[in-house]
GROMACS .gro file of C-alpha atoms in nm:
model
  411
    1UNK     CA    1   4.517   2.826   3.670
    2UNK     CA    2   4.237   2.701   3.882
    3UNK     CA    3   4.202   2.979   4.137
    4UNK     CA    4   3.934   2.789   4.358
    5UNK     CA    5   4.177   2.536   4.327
    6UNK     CA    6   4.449   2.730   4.488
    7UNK     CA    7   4.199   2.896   4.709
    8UNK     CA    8   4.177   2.545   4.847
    9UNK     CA    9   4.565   2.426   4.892
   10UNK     CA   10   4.571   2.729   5.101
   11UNK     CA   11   4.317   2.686   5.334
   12UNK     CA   12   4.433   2.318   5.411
   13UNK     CA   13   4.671   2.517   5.652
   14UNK     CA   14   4.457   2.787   5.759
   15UNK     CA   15   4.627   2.922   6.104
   16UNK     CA   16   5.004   2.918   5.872
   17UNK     CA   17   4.811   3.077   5.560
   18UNK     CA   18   4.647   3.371   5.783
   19UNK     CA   19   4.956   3.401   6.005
   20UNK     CA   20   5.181   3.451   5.656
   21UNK     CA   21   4.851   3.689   5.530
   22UNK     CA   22   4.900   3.895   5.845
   23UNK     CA   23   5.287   3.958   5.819
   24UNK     CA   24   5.269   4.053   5.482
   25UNK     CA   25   5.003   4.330   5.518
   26UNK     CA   26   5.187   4.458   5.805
   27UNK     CA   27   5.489   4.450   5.633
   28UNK     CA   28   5.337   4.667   5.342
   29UNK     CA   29   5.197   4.934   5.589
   30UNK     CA   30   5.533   4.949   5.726
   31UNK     CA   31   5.728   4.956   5.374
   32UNK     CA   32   5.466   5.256   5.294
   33UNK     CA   33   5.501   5.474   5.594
   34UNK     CA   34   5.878   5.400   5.634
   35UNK     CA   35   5.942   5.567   5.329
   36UNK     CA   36   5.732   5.876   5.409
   37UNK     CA   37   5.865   5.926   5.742
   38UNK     CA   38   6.223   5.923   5.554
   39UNK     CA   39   6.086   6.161   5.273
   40UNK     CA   40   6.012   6.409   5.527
   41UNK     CA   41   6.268   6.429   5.737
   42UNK     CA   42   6.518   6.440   5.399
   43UNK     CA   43   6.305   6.732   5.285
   44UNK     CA   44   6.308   6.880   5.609
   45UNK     CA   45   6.709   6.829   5.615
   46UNK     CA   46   6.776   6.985   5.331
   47UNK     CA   47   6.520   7.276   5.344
   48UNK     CA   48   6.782   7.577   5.250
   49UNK     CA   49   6.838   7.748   5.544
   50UNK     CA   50   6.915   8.100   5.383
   51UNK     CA   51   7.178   8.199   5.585
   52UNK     CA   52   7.589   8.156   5.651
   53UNK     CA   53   7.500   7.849   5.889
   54UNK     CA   54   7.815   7.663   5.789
   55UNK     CA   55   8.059   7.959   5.967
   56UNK     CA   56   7.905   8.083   6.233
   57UNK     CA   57   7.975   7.921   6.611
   58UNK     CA   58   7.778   7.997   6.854
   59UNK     CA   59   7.888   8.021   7.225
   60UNK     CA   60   7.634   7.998   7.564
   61UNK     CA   61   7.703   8.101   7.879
   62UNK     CA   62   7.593   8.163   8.211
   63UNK     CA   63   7.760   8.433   8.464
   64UNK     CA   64   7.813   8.301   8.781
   65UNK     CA   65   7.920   8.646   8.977
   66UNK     CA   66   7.660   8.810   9.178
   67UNK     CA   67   7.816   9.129   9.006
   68UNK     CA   68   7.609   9.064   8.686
   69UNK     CA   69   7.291   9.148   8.848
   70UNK     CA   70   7.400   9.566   8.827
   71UNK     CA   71   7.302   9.594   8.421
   72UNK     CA   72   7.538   9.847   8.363
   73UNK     CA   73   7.835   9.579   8.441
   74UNK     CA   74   7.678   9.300   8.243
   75UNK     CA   75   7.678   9.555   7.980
   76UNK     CA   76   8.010   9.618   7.996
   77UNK     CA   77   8.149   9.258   7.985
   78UNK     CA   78   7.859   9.194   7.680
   79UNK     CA   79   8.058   9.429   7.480
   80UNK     CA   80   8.417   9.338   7.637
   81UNK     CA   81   8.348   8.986   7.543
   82UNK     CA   82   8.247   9.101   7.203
   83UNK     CA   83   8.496   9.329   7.107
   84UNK     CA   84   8.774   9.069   7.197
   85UNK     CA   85   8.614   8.751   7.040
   86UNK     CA   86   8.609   9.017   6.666
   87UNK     CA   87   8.985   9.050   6.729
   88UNK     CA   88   9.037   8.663   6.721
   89UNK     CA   89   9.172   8.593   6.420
   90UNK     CA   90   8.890   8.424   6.130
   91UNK     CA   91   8.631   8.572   6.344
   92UNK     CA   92   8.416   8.847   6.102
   93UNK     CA   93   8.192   8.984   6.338
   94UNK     CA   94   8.005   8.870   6.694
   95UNK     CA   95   7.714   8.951   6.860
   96UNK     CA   96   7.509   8.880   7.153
   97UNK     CA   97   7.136   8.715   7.108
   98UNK     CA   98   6.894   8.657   7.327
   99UNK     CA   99   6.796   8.360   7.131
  100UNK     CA  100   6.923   8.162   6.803
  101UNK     CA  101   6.731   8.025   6.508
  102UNK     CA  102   6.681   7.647   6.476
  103UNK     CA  103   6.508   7.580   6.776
  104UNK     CA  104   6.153   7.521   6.941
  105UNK     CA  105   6.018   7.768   7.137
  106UNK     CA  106   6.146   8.082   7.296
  107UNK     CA  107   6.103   8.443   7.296
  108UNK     CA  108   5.766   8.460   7.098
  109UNK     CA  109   5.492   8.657   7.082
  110UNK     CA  110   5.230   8.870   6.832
  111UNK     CA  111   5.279   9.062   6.593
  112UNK     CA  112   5.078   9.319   6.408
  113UNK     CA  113   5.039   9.656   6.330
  114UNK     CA  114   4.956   9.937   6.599
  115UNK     CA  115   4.656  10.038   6.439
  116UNK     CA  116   4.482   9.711   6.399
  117UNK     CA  117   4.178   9.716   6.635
  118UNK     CA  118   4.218   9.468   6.932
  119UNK     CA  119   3.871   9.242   6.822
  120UNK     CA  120   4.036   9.206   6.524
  121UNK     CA  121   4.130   8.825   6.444
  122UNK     CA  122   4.502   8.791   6.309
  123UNK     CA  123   4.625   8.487   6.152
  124UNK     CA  124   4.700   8.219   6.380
  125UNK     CA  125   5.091   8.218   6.304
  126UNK     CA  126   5.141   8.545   6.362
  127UNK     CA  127   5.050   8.480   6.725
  128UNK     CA  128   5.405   8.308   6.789
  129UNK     CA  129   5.630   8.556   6.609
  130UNK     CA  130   6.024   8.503   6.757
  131UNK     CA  131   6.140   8.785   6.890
  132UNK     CA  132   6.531   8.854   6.825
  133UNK     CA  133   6.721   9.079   7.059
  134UNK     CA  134   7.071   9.157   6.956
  135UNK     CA  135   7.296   9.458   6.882
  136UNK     CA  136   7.315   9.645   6.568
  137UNK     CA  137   7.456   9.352   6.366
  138UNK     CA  138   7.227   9.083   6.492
  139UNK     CA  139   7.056   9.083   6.120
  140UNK     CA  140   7.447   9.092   5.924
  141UNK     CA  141   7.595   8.871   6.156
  142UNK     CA  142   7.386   8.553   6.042
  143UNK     CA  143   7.488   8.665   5.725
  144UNK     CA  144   7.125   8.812   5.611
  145UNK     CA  145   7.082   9.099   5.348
  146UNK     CA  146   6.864   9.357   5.403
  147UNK     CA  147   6.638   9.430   5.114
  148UNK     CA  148   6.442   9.688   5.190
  149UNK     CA  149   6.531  10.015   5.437
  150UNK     CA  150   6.825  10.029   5.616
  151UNK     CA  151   6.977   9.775   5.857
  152UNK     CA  152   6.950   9.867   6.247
  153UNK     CA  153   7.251  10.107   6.406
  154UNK     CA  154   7.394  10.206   6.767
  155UNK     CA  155   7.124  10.499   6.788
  156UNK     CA  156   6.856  10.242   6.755
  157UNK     CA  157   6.949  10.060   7.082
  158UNK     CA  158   6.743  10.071   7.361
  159UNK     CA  159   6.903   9.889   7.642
  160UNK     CA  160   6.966  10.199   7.846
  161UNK     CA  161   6.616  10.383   7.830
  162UNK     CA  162   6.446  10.010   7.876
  163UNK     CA  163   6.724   9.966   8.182
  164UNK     CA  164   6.665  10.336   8.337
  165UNK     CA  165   6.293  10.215   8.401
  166UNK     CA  166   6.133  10.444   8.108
  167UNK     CA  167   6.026  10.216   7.888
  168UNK     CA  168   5.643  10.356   7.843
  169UNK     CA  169   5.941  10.611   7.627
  170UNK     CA  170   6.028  10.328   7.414
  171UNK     CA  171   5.926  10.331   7.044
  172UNK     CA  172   6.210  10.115   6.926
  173UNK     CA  173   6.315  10.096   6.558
  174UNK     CA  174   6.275   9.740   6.424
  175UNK     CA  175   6.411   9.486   6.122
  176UNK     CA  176   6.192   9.236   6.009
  177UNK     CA  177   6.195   8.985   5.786
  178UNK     CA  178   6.015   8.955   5.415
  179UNK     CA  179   5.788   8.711   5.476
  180UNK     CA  180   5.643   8.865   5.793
  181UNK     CA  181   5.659   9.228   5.653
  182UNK     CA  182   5.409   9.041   5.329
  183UNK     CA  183   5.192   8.865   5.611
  184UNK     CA  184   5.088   9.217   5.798
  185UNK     CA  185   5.143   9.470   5.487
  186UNK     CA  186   5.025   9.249   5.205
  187UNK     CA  187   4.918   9.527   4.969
  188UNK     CA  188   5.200   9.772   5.064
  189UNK     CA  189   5.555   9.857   5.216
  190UNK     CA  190   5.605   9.761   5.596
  191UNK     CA  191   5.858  10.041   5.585
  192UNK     CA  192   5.791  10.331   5.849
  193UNK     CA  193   5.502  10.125   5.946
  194UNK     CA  194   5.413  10.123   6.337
  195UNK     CA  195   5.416   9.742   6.502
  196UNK     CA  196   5.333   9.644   6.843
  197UNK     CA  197   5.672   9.580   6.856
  198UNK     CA  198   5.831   9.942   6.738
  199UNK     CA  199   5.863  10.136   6.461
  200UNK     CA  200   5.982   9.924   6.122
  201UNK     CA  201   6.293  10.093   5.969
  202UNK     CA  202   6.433   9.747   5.760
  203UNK     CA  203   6.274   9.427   5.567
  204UNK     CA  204   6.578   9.161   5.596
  205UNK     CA  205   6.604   8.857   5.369
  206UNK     CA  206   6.426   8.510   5.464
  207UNK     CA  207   6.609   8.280   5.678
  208UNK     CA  208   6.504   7.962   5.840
  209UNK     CA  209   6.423   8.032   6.195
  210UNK     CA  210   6.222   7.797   6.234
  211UNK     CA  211   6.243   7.448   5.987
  212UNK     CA  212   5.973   7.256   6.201
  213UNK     CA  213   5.706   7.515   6.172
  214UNK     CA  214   5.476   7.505   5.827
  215UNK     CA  215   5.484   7.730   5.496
  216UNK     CA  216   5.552   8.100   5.564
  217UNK     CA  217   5.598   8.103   5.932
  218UNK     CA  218   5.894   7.966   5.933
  219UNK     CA  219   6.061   8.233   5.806
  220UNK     CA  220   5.886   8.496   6.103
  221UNK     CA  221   6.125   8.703   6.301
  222UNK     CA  222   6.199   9.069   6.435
  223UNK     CA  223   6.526   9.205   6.517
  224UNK     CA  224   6.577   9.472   6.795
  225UNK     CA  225   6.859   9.633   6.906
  226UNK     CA  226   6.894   9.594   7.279
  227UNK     CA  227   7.161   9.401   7.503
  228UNK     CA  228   6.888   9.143   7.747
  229UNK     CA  229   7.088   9.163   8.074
  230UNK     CA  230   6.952   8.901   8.283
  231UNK     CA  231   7.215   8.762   8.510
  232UNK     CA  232   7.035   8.454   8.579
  233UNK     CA  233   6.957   8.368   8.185
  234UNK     CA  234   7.183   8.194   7.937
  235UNK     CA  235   7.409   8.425   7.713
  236UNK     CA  236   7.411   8.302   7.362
  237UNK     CA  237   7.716   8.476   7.122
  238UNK     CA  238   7.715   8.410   6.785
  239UNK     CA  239   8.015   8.422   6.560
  240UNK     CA  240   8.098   8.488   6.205
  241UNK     CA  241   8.385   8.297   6.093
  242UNK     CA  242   8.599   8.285   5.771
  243UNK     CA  243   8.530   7.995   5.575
  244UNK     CA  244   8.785   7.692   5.650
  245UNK     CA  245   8.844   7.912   6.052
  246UNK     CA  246   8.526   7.765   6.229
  247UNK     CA  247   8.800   7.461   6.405
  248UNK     CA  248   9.077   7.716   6.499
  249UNK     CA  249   8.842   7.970   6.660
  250UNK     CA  250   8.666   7.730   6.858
  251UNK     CA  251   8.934   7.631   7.025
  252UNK     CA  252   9.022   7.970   7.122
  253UNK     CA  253   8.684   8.105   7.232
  254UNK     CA  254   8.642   7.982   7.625
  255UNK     CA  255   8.989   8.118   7.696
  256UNK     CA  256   8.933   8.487   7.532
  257UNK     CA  257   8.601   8.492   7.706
  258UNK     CA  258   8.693   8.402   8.079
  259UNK     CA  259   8.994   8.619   8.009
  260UNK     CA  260   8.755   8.905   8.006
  261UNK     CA  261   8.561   8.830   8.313
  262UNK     CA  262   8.614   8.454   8.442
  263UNK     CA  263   8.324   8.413   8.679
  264UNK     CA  264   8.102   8.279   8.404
  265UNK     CA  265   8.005   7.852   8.298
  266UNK     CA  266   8.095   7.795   7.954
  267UNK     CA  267   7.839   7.558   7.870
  268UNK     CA  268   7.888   7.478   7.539
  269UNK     CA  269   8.049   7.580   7.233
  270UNK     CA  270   7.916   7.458   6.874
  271UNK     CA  271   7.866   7.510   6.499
  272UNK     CA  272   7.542   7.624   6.374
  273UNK     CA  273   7.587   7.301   6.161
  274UNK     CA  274   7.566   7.092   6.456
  275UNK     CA  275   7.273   7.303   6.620
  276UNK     CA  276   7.093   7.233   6.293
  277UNK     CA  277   7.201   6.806   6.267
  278UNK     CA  278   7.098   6.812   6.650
  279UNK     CA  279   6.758   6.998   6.567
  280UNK     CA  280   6.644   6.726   6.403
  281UNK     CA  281   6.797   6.401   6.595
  282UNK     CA  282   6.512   6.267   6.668
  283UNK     CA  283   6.346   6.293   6.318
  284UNK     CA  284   6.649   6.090   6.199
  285UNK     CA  285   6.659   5.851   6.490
  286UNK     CA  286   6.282   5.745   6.425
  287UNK     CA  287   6.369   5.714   6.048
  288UNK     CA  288   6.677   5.493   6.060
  289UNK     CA  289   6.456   5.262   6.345
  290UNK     CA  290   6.194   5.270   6.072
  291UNK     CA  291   6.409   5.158   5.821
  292UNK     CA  292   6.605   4.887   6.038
  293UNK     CA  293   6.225   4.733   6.136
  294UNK     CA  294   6.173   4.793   5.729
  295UNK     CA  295   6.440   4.591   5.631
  296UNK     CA  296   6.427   4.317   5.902
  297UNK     CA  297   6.042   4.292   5.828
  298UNK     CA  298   6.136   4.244   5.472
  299UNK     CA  299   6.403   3.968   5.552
  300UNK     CA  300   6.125   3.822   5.776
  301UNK     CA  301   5.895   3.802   5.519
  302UNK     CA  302   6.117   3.661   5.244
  303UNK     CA  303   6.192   3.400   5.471
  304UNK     CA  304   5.811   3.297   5.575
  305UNK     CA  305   5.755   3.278   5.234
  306UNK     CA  306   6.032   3.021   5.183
  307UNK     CA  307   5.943   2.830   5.448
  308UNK     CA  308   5.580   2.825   5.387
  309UNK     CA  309   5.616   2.725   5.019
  310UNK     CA  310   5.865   2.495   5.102
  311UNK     CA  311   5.646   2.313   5.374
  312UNK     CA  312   5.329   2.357   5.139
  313UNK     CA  313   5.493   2.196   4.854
  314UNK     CA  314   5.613   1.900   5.094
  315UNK     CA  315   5.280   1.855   5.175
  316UNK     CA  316   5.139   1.848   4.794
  317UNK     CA  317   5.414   1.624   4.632
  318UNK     CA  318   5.130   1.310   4.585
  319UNK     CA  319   4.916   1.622   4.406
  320UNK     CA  320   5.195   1.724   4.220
  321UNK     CA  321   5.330   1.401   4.125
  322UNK     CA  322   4.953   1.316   4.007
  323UNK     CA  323   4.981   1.629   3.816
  324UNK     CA  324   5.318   1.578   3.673
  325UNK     CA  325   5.169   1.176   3.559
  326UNK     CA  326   4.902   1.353   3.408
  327UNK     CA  327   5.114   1.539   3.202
  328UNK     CA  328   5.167   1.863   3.319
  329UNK     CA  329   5.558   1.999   3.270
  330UNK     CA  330   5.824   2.147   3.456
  331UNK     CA  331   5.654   2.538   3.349
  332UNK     CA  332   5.315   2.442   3.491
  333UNK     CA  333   5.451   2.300   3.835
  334UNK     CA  334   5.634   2.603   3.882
  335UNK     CA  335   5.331   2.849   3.773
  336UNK     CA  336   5.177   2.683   4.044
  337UNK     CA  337   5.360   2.748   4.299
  338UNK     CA  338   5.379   3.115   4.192
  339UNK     CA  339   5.026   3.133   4.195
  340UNK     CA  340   4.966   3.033   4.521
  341UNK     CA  341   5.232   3.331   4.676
  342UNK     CA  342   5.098   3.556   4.389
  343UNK     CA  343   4.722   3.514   4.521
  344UNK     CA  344   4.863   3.543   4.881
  345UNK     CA  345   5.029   3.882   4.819
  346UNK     CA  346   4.734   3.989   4.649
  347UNK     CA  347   4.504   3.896   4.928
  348UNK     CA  348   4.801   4.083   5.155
  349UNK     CA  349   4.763   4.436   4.949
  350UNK     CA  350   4.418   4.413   5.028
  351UNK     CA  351   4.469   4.427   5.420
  352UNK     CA  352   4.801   4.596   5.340
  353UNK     CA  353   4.532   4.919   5.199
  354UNK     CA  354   4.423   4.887   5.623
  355UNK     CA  355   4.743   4.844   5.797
  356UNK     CA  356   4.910   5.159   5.609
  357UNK     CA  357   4.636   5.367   5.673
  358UNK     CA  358   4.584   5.234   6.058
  359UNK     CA  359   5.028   5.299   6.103
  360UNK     CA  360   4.972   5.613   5.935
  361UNK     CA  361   4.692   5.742   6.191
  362UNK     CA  362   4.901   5.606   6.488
  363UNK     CA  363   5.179   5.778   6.379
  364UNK     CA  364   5.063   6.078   6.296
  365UNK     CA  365   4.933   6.121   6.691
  366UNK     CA  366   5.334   6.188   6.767
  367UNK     CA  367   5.470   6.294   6.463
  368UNK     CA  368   5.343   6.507   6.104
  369UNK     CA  369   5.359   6.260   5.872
  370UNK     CA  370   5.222   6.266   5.514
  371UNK     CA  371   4.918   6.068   5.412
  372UNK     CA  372   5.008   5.780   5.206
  373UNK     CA  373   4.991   5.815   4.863
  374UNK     CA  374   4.871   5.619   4.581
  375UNK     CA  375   5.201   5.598   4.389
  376UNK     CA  376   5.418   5.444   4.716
  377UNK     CA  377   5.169   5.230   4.757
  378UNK     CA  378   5.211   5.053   4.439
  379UNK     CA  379   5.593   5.106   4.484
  380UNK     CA  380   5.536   4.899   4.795
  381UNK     CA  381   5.315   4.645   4.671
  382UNK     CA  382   5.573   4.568   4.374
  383UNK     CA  383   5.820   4.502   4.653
  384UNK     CA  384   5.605   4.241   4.813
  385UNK     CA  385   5.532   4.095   4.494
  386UNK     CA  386   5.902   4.037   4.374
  387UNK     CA  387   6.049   3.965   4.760
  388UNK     CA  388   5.780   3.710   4.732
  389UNK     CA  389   5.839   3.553   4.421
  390UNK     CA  390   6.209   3.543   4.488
  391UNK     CA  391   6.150   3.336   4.817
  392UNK     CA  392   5.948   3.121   4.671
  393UNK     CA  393   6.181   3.009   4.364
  394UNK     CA  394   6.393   2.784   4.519
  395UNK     CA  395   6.093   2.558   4.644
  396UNK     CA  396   5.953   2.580   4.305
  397UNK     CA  397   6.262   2.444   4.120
  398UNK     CA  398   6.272   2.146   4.421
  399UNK     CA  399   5.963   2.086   4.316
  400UNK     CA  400   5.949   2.019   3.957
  401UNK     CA  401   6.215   1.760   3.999
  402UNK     CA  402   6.027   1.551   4.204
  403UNK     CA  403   5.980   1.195   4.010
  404UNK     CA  404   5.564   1.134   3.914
  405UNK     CA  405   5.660   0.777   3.983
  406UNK     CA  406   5.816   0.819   4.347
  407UNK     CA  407   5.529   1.145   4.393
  408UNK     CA  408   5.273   0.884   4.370
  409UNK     CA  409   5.382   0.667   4.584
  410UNK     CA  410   5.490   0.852   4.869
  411UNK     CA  411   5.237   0.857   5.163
   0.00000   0.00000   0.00000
């Protein structure tokens, strides 16, 4: 086949050719970085989250009695509220937290050992360590071992020394988890070990506390036992629930808790399963638009193909009925045709290598996305190769019946 041939058909509609040229390449860019966006968040998704997340409900409140600013009565409702909601029936345990996993934010702050001299420069993740407040079962409530030391018990609590105003008195006794105690005691056991934040007495399992943060970090947190009184913050419980329960206990929660003490705003009662879907809405709401633009870019370009085939070849049926007198069959008219979308595709990979890179840089000013790799790329290219060819079929068969005798005649 005569590329500079082809090379010239095509230019004989320039503005169509470059407009066609154009879609194509963006088309490929967005085929490329569709897909990784998608990757991520289904890796993200289905990162294992390491603890009972599929039977535990968690319940947040807000007291709205001006009683709840004396701590010694918000105490007393805390573990009121408590003791009924473990007497519901499914319900393991419960427990107060000042904050649950799966979210951005919250109570954060360094971590590091006592001793460590203050010009000393930590890691940079161990700057925004979450900070879990919660009573002696905060750690086996979420349904987390402990693997090393002993799990944290009512002597270790320290809401009544911190609420008495002593709290220069406080060396609290702490649980962390595995991967932080390995990030600050690398070479040794975190056990005994004096923190910033207390004394460590426990090294629980990794969980996911955080899925959007990177590699190790996401599995940073410290567990102390203390009841946060704060009358004007949100209460979060957290319950355990018997598998198959979860349904039947949540509709049984807001009543046992305003039974207690009723001058409170239930403001919302969910699974841990929906805290973790809702966690990452928006990662799945940018990937299914991504793939709706994917697919109607696709359709788009299937059908500019068609059409600009189909108009092409109108325009060429004195060529091709010249070609077709000079003895060239059926196969060679429709090679033809193919070539002229193959060498278009070609010349749209090209500028497609530009237009994923350029979507990829855009995106990644909002989002983490990976870089594109080498592999999709070809995956993507294939598509634009086949979508093409496809389109194009139809006006190749219409054109190999045109008649050389009628072909050369028509003008």
């Amino acid at each position: 086949m005569n590329i500079k041939a082809l090379l010239k058909a095509l230019l004989l509609r320039k503005f169509a050719t470059c407009l066609l040229l154009l879609q194509l390449a963006l088309t490929l860019g967005l085929v490329v970085n569709t897909v990784l966006i998608s990757l991520d968040t289904s890796k993200k998704i289905n990162d294992p989250l390491m603890f009972d997340v599929p039977n535990l409900l968690a319940i947040q409140l807000l007291p709205t009695s001006g009683e709840y600013k004396d701590q010694t009565f918000y105490d007393a409702i805390t573990k009121q509220d408590l003791k009924k909601l473990t007497e519901l029936d499914g319900v393991i345990s419960a427990a107060q937290y000042n904050q649950l996993p799966i979210q951005n934010g919250g109570w954060n702050g360094n971590f590091k050992d006592e001793a460590t001299p203050k010009d000393t420069i930590t890691a940079k993740d161990l700057d925004y360590v979450p900070i879990f407040y919660s009573n002696e079962l905060g750690v086996e409530n979420l349904g987390v071992e402990i693997i090393e030391g002993r799990a944290l018990t009512k002597d270790d609590d320290m809401t009544e020394v911190y609420y008495a105003g002593k709290r220069d008195e406080l060396q609290p006794n702490i649980v962390i988890t595995e991967s932080l105690a390995k990030a600050v005691y690398p070479n040794e056991s975190a056990i005994g070990k004096l923190s910033n934040h207390g004394r460590i007495v426990g090294i629980a399992k990794d969980f996911m506390v955080n899925p959007r943060w990177e590699d190790r970090a996401k599995y940073f947190a410290v567990f102390g036992n203390f009841t946060f009184a704060q009358f004007d913050f949100t209460q979060n419980y957290l319950l355990r629930i018997k598998p198959g329960q979860l349904n039947n206990v949540k509709k049984l929660v807001e009543s046992t808790i305003l039974a207690v003490q009723p001058e409170r705003d239930i403001m919302d009662v969910y699974s841990m399963s929906e805290r973790h879907k809702n966690f990452f809405s928006q990662e799945t709401g940018l990937a299914s638009l991504f793939k709706i633009l994917c697919v109607l870019m696709i359709m788009v370009t299937i059908i500019s193909n068609f059409a600009h085939a189909h108009f092409h070849m109108s325009q060429q049926r004195k060529y091709i009925g010249i070609r077709r007198a000079l003895g060239a069959t059926k196969k060679d008219i429709i090679l033809y045709v193919f070539s002229e979308n193959w060498l278009m595709s070609l010349f749209a990979c090209i500028l497609g290598i530009a237009s994923t890179i350029i979507i990829n840089i855009l995106l990644s000013q909002v989002i983490t996305i990976d870089k594109p790799d080498i592999l999709l790329y070809f995956i993507a290219v294939s598509i634009i190769f086949v979508s093409g060819t496809l389109a194009t079929w139809l006006p190749a068969y219409k054109t190999t019946k045109i008649s050389p005798v009628v072909a050369t005649h028509t003008l």
